[in-house]
PDB file of C-alpha atoms in Angstrom:
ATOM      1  CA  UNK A  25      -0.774  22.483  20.884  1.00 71.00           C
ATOM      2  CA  UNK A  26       2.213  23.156  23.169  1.00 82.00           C
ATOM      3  CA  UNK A  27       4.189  22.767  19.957  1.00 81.00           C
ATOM      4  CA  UNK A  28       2.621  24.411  16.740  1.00 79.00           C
ATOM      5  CA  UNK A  29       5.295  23.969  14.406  1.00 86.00           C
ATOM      6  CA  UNK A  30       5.958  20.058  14.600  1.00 87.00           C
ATOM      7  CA  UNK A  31       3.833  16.910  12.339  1.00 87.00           C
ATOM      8  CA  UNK A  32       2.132  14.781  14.469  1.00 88.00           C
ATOM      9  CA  UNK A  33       2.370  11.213  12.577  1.00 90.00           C
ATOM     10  CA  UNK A  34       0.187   8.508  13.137  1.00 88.00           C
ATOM     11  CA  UNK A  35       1.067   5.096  12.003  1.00 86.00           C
ATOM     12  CA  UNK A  36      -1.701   2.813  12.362  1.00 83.00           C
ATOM     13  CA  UNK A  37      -1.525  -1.031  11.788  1.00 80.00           C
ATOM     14  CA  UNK A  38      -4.865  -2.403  11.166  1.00 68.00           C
ATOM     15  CA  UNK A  39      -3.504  -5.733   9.835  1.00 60.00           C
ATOM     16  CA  UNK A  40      -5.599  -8.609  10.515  1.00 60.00           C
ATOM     17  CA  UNK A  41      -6.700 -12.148   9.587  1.00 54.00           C
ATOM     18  CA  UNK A  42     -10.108 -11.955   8.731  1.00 56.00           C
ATOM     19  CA  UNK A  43     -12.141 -15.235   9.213  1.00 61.00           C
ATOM     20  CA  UNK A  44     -15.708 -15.471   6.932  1.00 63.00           C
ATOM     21  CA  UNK A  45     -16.940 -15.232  10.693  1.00 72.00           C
ATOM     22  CA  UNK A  46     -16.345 -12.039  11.388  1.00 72.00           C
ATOM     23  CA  UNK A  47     -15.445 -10.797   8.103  1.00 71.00           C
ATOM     24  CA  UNK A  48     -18.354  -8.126   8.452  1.00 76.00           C
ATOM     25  CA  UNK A  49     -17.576  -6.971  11.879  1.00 80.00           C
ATOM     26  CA  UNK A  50     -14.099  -6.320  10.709  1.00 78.00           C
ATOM     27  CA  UNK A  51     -14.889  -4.575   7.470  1.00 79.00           C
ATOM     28  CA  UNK A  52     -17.546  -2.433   9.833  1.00 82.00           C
ATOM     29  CA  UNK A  53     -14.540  -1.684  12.338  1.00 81.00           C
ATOM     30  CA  UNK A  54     -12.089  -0.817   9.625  1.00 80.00           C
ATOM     31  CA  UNK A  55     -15.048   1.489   8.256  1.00 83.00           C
ATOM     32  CA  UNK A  56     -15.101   3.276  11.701  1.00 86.00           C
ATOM     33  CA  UNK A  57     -11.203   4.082  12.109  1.00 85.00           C
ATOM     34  CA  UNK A  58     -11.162   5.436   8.698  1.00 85.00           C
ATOM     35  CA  UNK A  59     -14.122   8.039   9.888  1.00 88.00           C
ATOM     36  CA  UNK A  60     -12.113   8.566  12.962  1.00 89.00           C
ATOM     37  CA  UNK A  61      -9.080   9.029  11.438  1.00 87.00           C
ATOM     38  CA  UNK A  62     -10.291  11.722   8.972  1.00 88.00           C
ATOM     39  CA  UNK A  63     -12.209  13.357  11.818  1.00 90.00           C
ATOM     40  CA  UNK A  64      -8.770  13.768  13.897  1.00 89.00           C
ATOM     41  CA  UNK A  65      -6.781  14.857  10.808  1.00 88.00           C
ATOM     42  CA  UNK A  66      -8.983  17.755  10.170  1.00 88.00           C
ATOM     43  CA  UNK A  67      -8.958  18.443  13.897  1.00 88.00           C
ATOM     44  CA  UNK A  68      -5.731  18.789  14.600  1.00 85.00           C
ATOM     45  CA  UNK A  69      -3.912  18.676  10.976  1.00 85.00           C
ATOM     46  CA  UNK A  70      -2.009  15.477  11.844  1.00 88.00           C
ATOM     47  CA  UNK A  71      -1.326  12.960   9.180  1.00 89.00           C
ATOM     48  CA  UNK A  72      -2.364   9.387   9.331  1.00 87.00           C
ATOM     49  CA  UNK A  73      -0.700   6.548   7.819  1.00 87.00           C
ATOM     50  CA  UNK A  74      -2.536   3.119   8.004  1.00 83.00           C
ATOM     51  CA  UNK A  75      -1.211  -0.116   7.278  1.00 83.00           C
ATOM     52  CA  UNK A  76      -3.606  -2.865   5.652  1.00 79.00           C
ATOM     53  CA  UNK A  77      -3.384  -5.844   3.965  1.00 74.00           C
ATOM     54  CA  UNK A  78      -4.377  -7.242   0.254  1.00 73.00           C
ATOM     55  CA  UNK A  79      -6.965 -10.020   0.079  1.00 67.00           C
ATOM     56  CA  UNK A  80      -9.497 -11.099  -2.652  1.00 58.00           C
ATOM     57  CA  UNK A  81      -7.459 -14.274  -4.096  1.00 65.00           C
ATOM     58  CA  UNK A  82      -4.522 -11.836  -4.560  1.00 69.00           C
ATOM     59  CA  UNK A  83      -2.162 -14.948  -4.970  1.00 66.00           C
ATOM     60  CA  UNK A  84      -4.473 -17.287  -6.521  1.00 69.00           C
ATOM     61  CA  UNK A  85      -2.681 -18.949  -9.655  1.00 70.00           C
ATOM     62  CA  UNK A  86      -5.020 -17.008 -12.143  1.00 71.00           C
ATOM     63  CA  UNK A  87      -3.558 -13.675 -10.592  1.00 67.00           C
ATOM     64  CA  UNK A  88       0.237 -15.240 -11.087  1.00 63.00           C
ATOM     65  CA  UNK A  89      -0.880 -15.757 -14.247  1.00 61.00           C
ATOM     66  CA  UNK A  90      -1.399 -12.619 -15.695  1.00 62.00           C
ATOM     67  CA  UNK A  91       1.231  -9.753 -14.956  1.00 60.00           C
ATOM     68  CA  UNK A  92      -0.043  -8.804 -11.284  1.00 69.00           C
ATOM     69  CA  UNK A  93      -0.082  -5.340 -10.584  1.00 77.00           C
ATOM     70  CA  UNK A  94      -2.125  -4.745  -7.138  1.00 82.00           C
ATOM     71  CA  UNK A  95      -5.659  -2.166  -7.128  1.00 82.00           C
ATOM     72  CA  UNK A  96      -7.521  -0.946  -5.095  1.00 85.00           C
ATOM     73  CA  UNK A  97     -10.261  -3.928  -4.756  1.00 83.00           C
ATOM     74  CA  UNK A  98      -7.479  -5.848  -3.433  1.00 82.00           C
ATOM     75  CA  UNK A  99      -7.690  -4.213  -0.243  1.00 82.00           C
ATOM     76  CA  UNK A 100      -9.301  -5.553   2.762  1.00 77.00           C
ATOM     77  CA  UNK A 101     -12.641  -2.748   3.028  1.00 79.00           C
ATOM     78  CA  UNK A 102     -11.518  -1.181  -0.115  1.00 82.00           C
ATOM     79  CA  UNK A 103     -14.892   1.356  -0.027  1.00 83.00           C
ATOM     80  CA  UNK A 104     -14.027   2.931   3.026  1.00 82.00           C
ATOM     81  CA  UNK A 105     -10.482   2.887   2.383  1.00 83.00           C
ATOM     82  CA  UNK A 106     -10.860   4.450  -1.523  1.00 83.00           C
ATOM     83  CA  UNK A 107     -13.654   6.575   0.261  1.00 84.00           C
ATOM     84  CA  UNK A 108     -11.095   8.056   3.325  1.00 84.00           C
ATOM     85  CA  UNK A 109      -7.864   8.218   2.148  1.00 87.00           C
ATOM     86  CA  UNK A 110      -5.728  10.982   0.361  1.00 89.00           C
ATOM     87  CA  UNK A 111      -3.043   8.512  -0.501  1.00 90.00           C
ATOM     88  CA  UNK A 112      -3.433   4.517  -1.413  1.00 90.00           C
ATOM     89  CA  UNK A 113      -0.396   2.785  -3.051  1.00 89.00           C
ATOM     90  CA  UNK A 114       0.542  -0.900  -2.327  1.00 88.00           C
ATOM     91  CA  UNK A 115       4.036  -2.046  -1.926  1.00 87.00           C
ATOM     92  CA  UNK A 116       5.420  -5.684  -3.367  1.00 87.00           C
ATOM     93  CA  UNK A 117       8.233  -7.570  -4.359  1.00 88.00           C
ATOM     94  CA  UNK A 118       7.878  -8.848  -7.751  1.00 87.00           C
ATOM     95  CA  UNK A 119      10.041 -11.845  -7.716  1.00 86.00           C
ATOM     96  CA  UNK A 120       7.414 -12.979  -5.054  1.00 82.00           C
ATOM     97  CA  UNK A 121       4.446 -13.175  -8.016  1.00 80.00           C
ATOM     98  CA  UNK A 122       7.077 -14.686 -10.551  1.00 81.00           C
ATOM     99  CA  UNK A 123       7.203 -11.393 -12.286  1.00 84.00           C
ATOM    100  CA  UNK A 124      10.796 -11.193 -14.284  1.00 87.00           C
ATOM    101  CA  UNK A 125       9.947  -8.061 -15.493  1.00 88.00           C
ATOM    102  CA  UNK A 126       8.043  -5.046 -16.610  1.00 85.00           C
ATOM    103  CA  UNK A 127       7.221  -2.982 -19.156  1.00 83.00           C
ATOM    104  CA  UNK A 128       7.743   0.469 -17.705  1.00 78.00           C
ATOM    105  CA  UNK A 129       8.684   4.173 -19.253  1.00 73.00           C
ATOM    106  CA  UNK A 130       8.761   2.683 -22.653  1.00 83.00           C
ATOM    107  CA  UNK A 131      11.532   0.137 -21.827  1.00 86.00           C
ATOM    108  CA  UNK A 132      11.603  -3.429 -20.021  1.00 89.00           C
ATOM    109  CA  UNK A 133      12.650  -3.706 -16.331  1.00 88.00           C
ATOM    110  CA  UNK A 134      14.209  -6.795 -14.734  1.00 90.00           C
ATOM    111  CA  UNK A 135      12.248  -7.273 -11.451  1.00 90.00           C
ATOM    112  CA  UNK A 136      15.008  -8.699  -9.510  1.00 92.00           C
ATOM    113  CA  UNK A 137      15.916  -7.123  -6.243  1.00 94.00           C
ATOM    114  CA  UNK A 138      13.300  -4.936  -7.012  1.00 93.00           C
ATOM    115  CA  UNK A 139      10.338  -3.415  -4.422  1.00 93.00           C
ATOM    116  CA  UNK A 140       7.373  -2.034  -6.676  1.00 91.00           C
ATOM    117  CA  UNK A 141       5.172   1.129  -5.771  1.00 90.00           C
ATOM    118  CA  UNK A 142       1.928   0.988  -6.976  1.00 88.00           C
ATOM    119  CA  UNK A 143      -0.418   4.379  -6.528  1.00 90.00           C
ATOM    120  CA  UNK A 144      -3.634   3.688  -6.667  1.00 90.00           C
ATOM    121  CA  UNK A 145      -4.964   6.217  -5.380  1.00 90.00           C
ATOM    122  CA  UNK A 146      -3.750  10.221  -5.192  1.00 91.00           C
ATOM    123  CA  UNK A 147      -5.953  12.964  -4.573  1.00 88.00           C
ATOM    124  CA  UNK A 148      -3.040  15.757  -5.488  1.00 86.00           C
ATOM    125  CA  UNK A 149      -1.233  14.038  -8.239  1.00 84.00           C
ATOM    126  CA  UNK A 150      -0.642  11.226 -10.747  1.00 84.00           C
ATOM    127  CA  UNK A 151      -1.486   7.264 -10.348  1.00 85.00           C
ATOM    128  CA  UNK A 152       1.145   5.211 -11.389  1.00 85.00           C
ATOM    129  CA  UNK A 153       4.374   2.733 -10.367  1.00 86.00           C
ATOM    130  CA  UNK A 154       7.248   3.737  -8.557  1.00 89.00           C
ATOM    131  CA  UNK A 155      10.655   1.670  -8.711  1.00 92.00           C
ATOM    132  CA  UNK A 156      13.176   0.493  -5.872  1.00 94.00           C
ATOM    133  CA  UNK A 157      16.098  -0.941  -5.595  1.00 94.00           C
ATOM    134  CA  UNK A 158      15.783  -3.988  -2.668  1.00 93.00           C
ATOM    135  CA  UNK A 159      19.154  -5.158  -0.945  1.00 92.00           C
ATOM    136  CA  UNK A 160      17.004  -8.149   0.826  1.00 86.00           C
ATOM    137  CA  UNK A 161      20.156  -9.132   2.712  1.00 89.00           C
ATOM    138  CA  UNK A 162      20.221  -5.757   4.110  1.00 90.00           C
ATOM    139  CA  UNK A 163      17.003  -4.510   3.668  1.00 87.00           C
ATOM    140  CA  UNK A 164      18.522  -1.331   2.395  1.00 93.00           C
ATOM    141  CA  UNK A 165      16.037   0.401  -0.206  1.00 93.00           C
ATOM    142  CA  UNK A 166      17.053   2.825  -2.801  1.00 94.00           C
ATOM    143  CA  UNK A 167      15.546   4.487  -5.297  1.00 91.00           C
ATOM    144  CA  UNK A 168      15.651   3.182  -9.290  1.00 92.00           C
ATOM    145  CA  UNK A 169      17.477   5.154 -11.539  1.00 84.00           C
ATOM    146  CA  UNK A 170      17.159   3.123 -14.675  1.00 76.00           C
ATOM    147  CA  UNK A 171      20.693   1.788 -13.981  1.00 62.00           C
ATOM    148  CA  UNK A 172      21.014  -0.606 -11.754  1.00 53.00           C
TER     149      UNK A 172
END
């Protein structure tokens, strides 16, 4: 309050192993910080970001298989996160899933040195995948352009 005009941020990382132990505890937690993390952004108008990770046989060899392209079930507690958030998209390296490349914007995309965006989730605007340039040795990202 003692500053009106500044964006509080929250970055939350909620990454986990999950163990068929205590896979329901964990899904029940995760359910729990979602609630509490819409109940403080209406609050006080801050905006949360929250980290998670994909699960579901995500890299099981049918998956490879077929051109991968992460959704929302992927997520760990994918109800309460589809349920909660304004914003979902999943970030991952192509090369990683033996993707070469992509049919995207009516043209084909070499996935090398490339960092894929995919929206699943927007409450203000289009689904869809976004495009970046990856300099691994540098870890310098950059938007695509079509060029390069």
């Amino acid at each position: 309050m003692k500053y009106p005009r500044h964006r509080i941020v929250n970055i939350i990382d909620h990454t986990r192993l999950i163990k068929t132990d205590n896979e329901s505890k964990e899904e029940e937690k995760l359910r729990r910080l979602m609630e509490i993390a819409n109940e403080v952004k209406l609050k006080m108008n801050v905006t949360n970001i929250l980290l998670s990770q994909l699960n579901r046989n995500i890299e099981s060899n049918e998956r490879r298989a077929e051109y991968f392209k992460p959704l929302m079930s992927d997520l760990f507690g994918s109800d309460a996160v589809g349920q909660a958030a304004d914003t979902v998209f999943m970030l991952y390296r192509p090369e990683q899933y033996n993707i070469h490349s992509v049919e995207e914007y009516g043209k084909t995309i070499p996935a090398k040195d490339k960092i894929f965006n995919n929206i699943v989730k927007n409450r203000d605007g289009n689904l869809g995948l976004l495009i970046y340039n990856h300099n691994l040795k540098h870890n310098q990202i950059t938007e695509y352009n079509g060029i390069n």
